[in-house]
Amino acid sequence: MRLLSIIPGAIGDFVLTLPAVAWLQSHIHPDRLELWVARGNLPLARSLGYVDAAEALQDTGIESYPPGQGCLRRMRAFDRIVSWWGSGNPEFVDQVRAIHPRADFLRALPRESDLHMIEFRRAQLNRIFGSTPGFLPTPRVHWTEDEDRSAESFWATRPGNPRVAIHPGASGKPKRWPAQQFAGVARSLSRDPNCRLLLLEGPLDGEAVKEVRGGLAEDSVRWETVRIENLSRLAAVLSRCRLYIGNDSGITHLAAALGVRTIALFLETDPRVWAPRGPRVQLLRRPGVEQVLSIIRP
């Protein structure tokens, strides 16, 4: 059986959907599982050991309206489709279901609710399949052997421990903890002469990172900026960190899923819905610098 799962959205949306995808693979046992995802999430999708293929949504033709015949032919080649894309477009849904009777279209995001995103995904699968025995509520992230070796090489040239990653970015300014407070935490951590700090910068994080760097300019902080270009490569690097500090962002969800000790800073969004899931997550609401430091150094 050939299964297609379509997952739009940013990094955090994708990471929080991984438990649902893992359940589909382990309980449906498709002969082939293919994912269509946002381009930035493609490295993570392709590194999942249980996924046979992954493609960027932008390359499938599904973003065109109406979708082209080539896209529809590709969708028809699967025995089943579970899509978090298109549920709000009845014409698109009807067009696909006219050629594919086993296509399920699910809401990408919950309406107003305090249900966590992962539990929302599970509830969606329950409506389709009746129940979801064995559903694991924590995302699991993978990377390749080449990326693992690359991470080893990365850290081999950067002595120092503890290794701490800080990501000051987020998808919207209201979600960002003030840059000067990130800088204050970094300055305090730098009092340990062995500490190695990574300041993570994604494609939309330039302003936030620049502000943090400005707060560090006159300090002898042992840090460097690392640009986020490949998420599975970043995962391999982050997995070797002792601590991660960040806003409600996709990278925070990634760090939490890796099992890295994660301090997640929430300002405007609801952690009941969007809290990162992982074994070592600590969540703070609108904290000050001293509160963050007290968590790091109890």
XYZ file of C-alpha atoms in Angstrom:
298
model
C 0.000 0.000 0.000
C 1.323 3.405 -1.012
C 0.637 6.246 1.426
C 1.053 9.977 0.814
C 1.027 12.408 3.734
C 0.946 16.131 2.969
C 2.227 18.388 5.768
C 2.326 22.155 5.209
C 3.545 24.648 7.761
C 6.708 25.864 9.412
C 9.309 23.910 11.376
C 7.328 23.695 14.600
C 4.175 22.537 12.814
C 6.175 19.813 11.100
C 7.960 18.629 14.252
C 4.689 18.450 16.187
C 3.140 16.410 13.357
C 5.921 13.798 13.449
C 4.189 11.613 16.085
C 1.183 11.349 13.764
C 3.384 10.436 10.795
C 5.283 7.853 12.847
C 1.980 6.297 13.927
C 0.766 6.117 10.321
C 3.931 4.277 9.331
C 3.957 1.840 12.245
C 0.275 0.910 12.159
C -0.642 1.101 8.478
C 2.665 -0.458 7.376
C 2.662 1.101 3.899
C 4.966 -0.371 1.286
C 5.832 3.215 0.421
C 5.428 6.343 2.553
C 5.987 9.681 0.849
C 5.800 13.131 2.444
C 5.129 16.473 0.782
C 6.396 19.251 3.058
C 7.553 22.864 3.078
C 10.966 23.185 1.456
C 12.725 24.164 4.668
C 11.531 20.956 6.336
C 12.747 18.734 3.511
C 16.086 17.729 5.130
C 14.286 16.589 8.287
C 11.682 14.693 6.276
C 14.281 12.933 4.148
C 16.284 11.920 7.221
C 13.372 10.066 8.816
C 14.314 6.409 8.656
C 10.743 5.269 8.019
C 10.018 7.612 5.085
C 10.743 6.394 1.568
C 10.628 9.762 -0.196
C 9.948 13.420 0.504
C 9.357 16.366 -1.780
C 8.892 20.100 -1.361
C 5.278 21.193 -1.691
C 6.404 23.921 -4.071
C 7.678 21.282 -6.512
C 4.552 19.115 -6.596
C 2.189 21.591 -8.250
C -0.248 21.411 -5.341
C 0.179 25.104 -4.571
C -1.251 26.065 -7.964
C -4.972 26.693 -8.183
C -6.444 24.659 -9.571
C -3.688 22.028 -9.218
C -2.365 20.815 -12.535
C -3.080 17.429 -14.046
C 0.469 16.321 -13.270
C -0.111 16.878 -9.550
C -3.445 15.056 -9.650
C -1.891 12.114 -11.512
C 0.765 11.839 -8.821
C -1.844 11.873 -6.074
C -3.908 9.236 -7.865
C -0.884 6.898 -7.857
C -1.178 6.492 -4.067
C -3.570 4.077 -2.402
C -4.285 6.450 0.461
C -3.732 10.136 1.195
C -3.683 11.796 4.608
C -3.379 15.523 4.003
C -3.124 18.493 6.321
C -3.207 20.654 3.218
C -6.364 21.900 1.538
C -9.107 21.204 4.075
C -10.230 24.839 3.937
C -10.691 24.722 0.158
C -13.844 22.684 -0.634
C -13.288 22.927 -4.386
C -9.808 21.439 -4.069
C -11.069 18.683 -1.760
C -13.870 17.811 -4.196
C -11.438 17.813 -7.117
C -9.108 15.349 -5.409
C -11.858 13.124 -4.048
C -13.351 12.867 -7.517
C -10.239 10.946 -8.561
C -9.262 9.485 -5.179
C -11.901 8.046 -2.821
C -9.401 7.390 -0.002
C -8.147 10.920 0.533
C -8.575 12.436 3.998
C -8.222 16.192 4.455
C -7.516 17.460 7.971
C -7.193 20.933 9.450
C -3.594 22.119 9.595
C -4.165 24.121 12.789
C -6.673 23.787 15.623
C -9.436 26.288 16.072
C -9.571 28.028 19.454
C -8.752 25.256 21.883
C -6.439 24.397 24.757
C -5.679 20.985 23.243
C -1.983 20.505 22.569
C -1.065 20.320 18.886
C 0.157 16.717 19.163
C -3.055 15.636 20.874
C -5.011 17.535 18.225
C -3.209 15.494 15.570
C -3.993 12.295 17.456
C -7.675 13.248 17.716
C -7.723 13.793 13.953
C -6.306 10.312 13.352
C -8.809 8.852 15.821
C -11.637 10.246 13.708
C -10.234 8.515 10.630
C -9.033 5.214 12.076
C -11.215 4.813 15.168
C -8.312 4.624 17.622
C -4.554 5.150 17.740
C -3.005 2.435 19.931
C 0.713 2.857 20.475
C 0.690 6.568 19.593
C 3.890 8.123 21.006
C 3.342 11.775 22.013
C 6.974 12.898 21.681
C 8.491 13.749 18.282
C 11.565 11.849 17.182
C 14.089 13.478 14.875
C 16.731 11.731 12.778
C 19.796 12.682 10.774
C 22.158 10.892 8.415
C 25.536 9.317 9.141
C 27.202 12.000 7.019
C 25.521 14.700 9.100
C 26.632 12.941 12.267
C 30.245 12.953 11.083
C 29.885 16.600 10.074
C 28.672 17.476 13.580
C 31.642 15.655 15.110
C 33.982 17.667 12.895
C 32.152 20.891 13.770
C 32.652 20.414 17.494
C 36.199 19.047 17.148
C 37.329 22.523 16.067
C 35.376 24.281 18.839
C 36.729 23.209 22.220
C 34.825 24.049 25.355
C 32.102 22.642 27.562
C 29.295 23.196 28.399
C 28.002 23.740 24.889
C 25.038 26.113 24.869
C 22.858 27.098 21.896
C 20.737 30.258 21.932
C 18.136 31.049 19.285
C 16.666 34.560 19.689
C 14.397 34.354 16.643
C 10.737 33.463 16.215
C 8.127 33.767 13.476
C 6.791 37.055 14.852
C 8.219 39.859 16.960
C 5.590 39.442 19.739
C 6.993 35.929 20.310
C 10.579 37.142 20.804
C 12.109 37.583 24.229
C 14.000 40.928 24.242
C 17.426 40.710 22.638
C 19.139 42.475 25.534
C 17.835 39.807 27.886
C 19.272 37.051 25.692
C 22.550 38.986 25.739
C 22.376 39.225 29.535
C 22.016 35.457 29.821
C 24.924 34.947 27.418
C 27.151 37.316 29.393
C 26.390 35.463 32.609
C 27.111 32.082 31.032
C 30.395 33.426 29.668
C 31.753 33.770 33.195
C 32.539 30.093 32.845
C 35.737 30.275 30.751
C 35.052 26.858 29.259
C 31.535 27.642 28.018
C 31.014 27.542 24.247
C 28.022 29.543 22.982
C 26.292 29.192 19.613
C 23.983 31.989 18.481
C 21.623 30.426 15.934
C 20.374 32.521 13.016
C 17.606 31.397 10.663
C 16.628 33.115 7.388
C 14.259 35.545 9.161
C 16.294 36.064 12.332
C 18.751 38.700 11.143
C 17.239 41.566 13.148
C 17.003 39.577 16.382
C 20.527 38.174 16.069
C 21.975 41.595 15.258
C 20.390 43.016 18.421
C 21.791 40.214 20.578
C 25.241 40.590 19.056
C 25.091 44.296 19.824
C 24.572 43.434 23.466
C 27.649 41.201 23.407
C 29.991 43.478 21.469
C 32.022 44.703 24.435
C 32.114 41.419 26.282
C 34.665 38.661 26.015
C 31.927 36.137 25.359
C 33.153 32.999 23.665
C 30.446 32.717 21.052
C 29.817 32.511 17.348
C 26.864 32.897 15.015
C 25.744 29.752 13.206
C 23.416 30.149 10.242
C 20.579 27.640 10.008
C 20.674 26.220 6.486
C 19.902 22.509 6.849
C 17.672 21.342 9.703
C 18.894 17.766 9.955
C 22.515 18.971 9.963
C 21.560 21.441 12.691
C 19.870 18.623 14.617
C 23.127 16.659 14.663
C 25.002 19.703 15.997
C 22.345 20.571 18.588
C 22.164 17.001 19.857
C 25.662 17.478 21.283
C 24.741 20.597 23.281
C 24.158 20.554 27.020
C 21.606 23.388 26.946
C 19.358 25.226 24.499
C 17.515 28.505 25.175
C 14.941 29.907 22.765
C 11.524 31.408 22.124
C 8.396 29.617 20.963
C 9.952 28.713 17.611
C 10.510 25.749 15.353
C 14.127 25.430 16.463
C 12.982 25.191 20.081
C 10.666 22.322 19.104
C 13.595 20.684 17.329
C 15.910 20.991 20.342
C 13.251 19.589 22.674
C 12.615 16.619 20.395
C 16.353 15.874 20.394
C 16.330 15.447 24.162
C 18.589 18.453 24.726
C 17.810 20.316 27.931
C 15.542 23.041 26.564
C 14.442 26.287 28.189
C 11.463 27.531 26.175
C 10.450 31.168 26.623
C 6.787 31.928 25.943
C 5.397 35.448 25.623
C 2.183 35.645 23.577
C 1.402 32.104 22.433
C -0.419 29.511 24.524
C 1.907 26.791 25.835
C -1.076 24.519 26.420
C -1.234 24.240 22.622
C 2.329 24.954 21.519
C 4.665 23.809 24.290
C 7.630 21.872 22.864
C 7.554 18.180 23.687
C 10.639 16.369 24.882
C 12.103 14.661 27.942
C 13.990 17.723 29.264
C 11.846 20.797 28.612
C 11.426 23.686 31.048
C 8.916 26.362 30.078
C 8.914 29.950 31.341
C 6.247 32.628 30.789
C 7.603 36.158 30.228
C 10.658 35.641 32.448
C 13.375 38.064 33.419
C 17.075 37.335 33.035
C 17.468 36.312 36.665
C 14.600 33.829 36.429
C 16.214 32.160 33.422
C 19.576 32.059 35.177
C 18.012 30.576 38.301
C 16.674 27.713 36.167
C 20.065 27.178 34.532
C 21.951 27.350 37.822
C 19.541 26.327 40.592
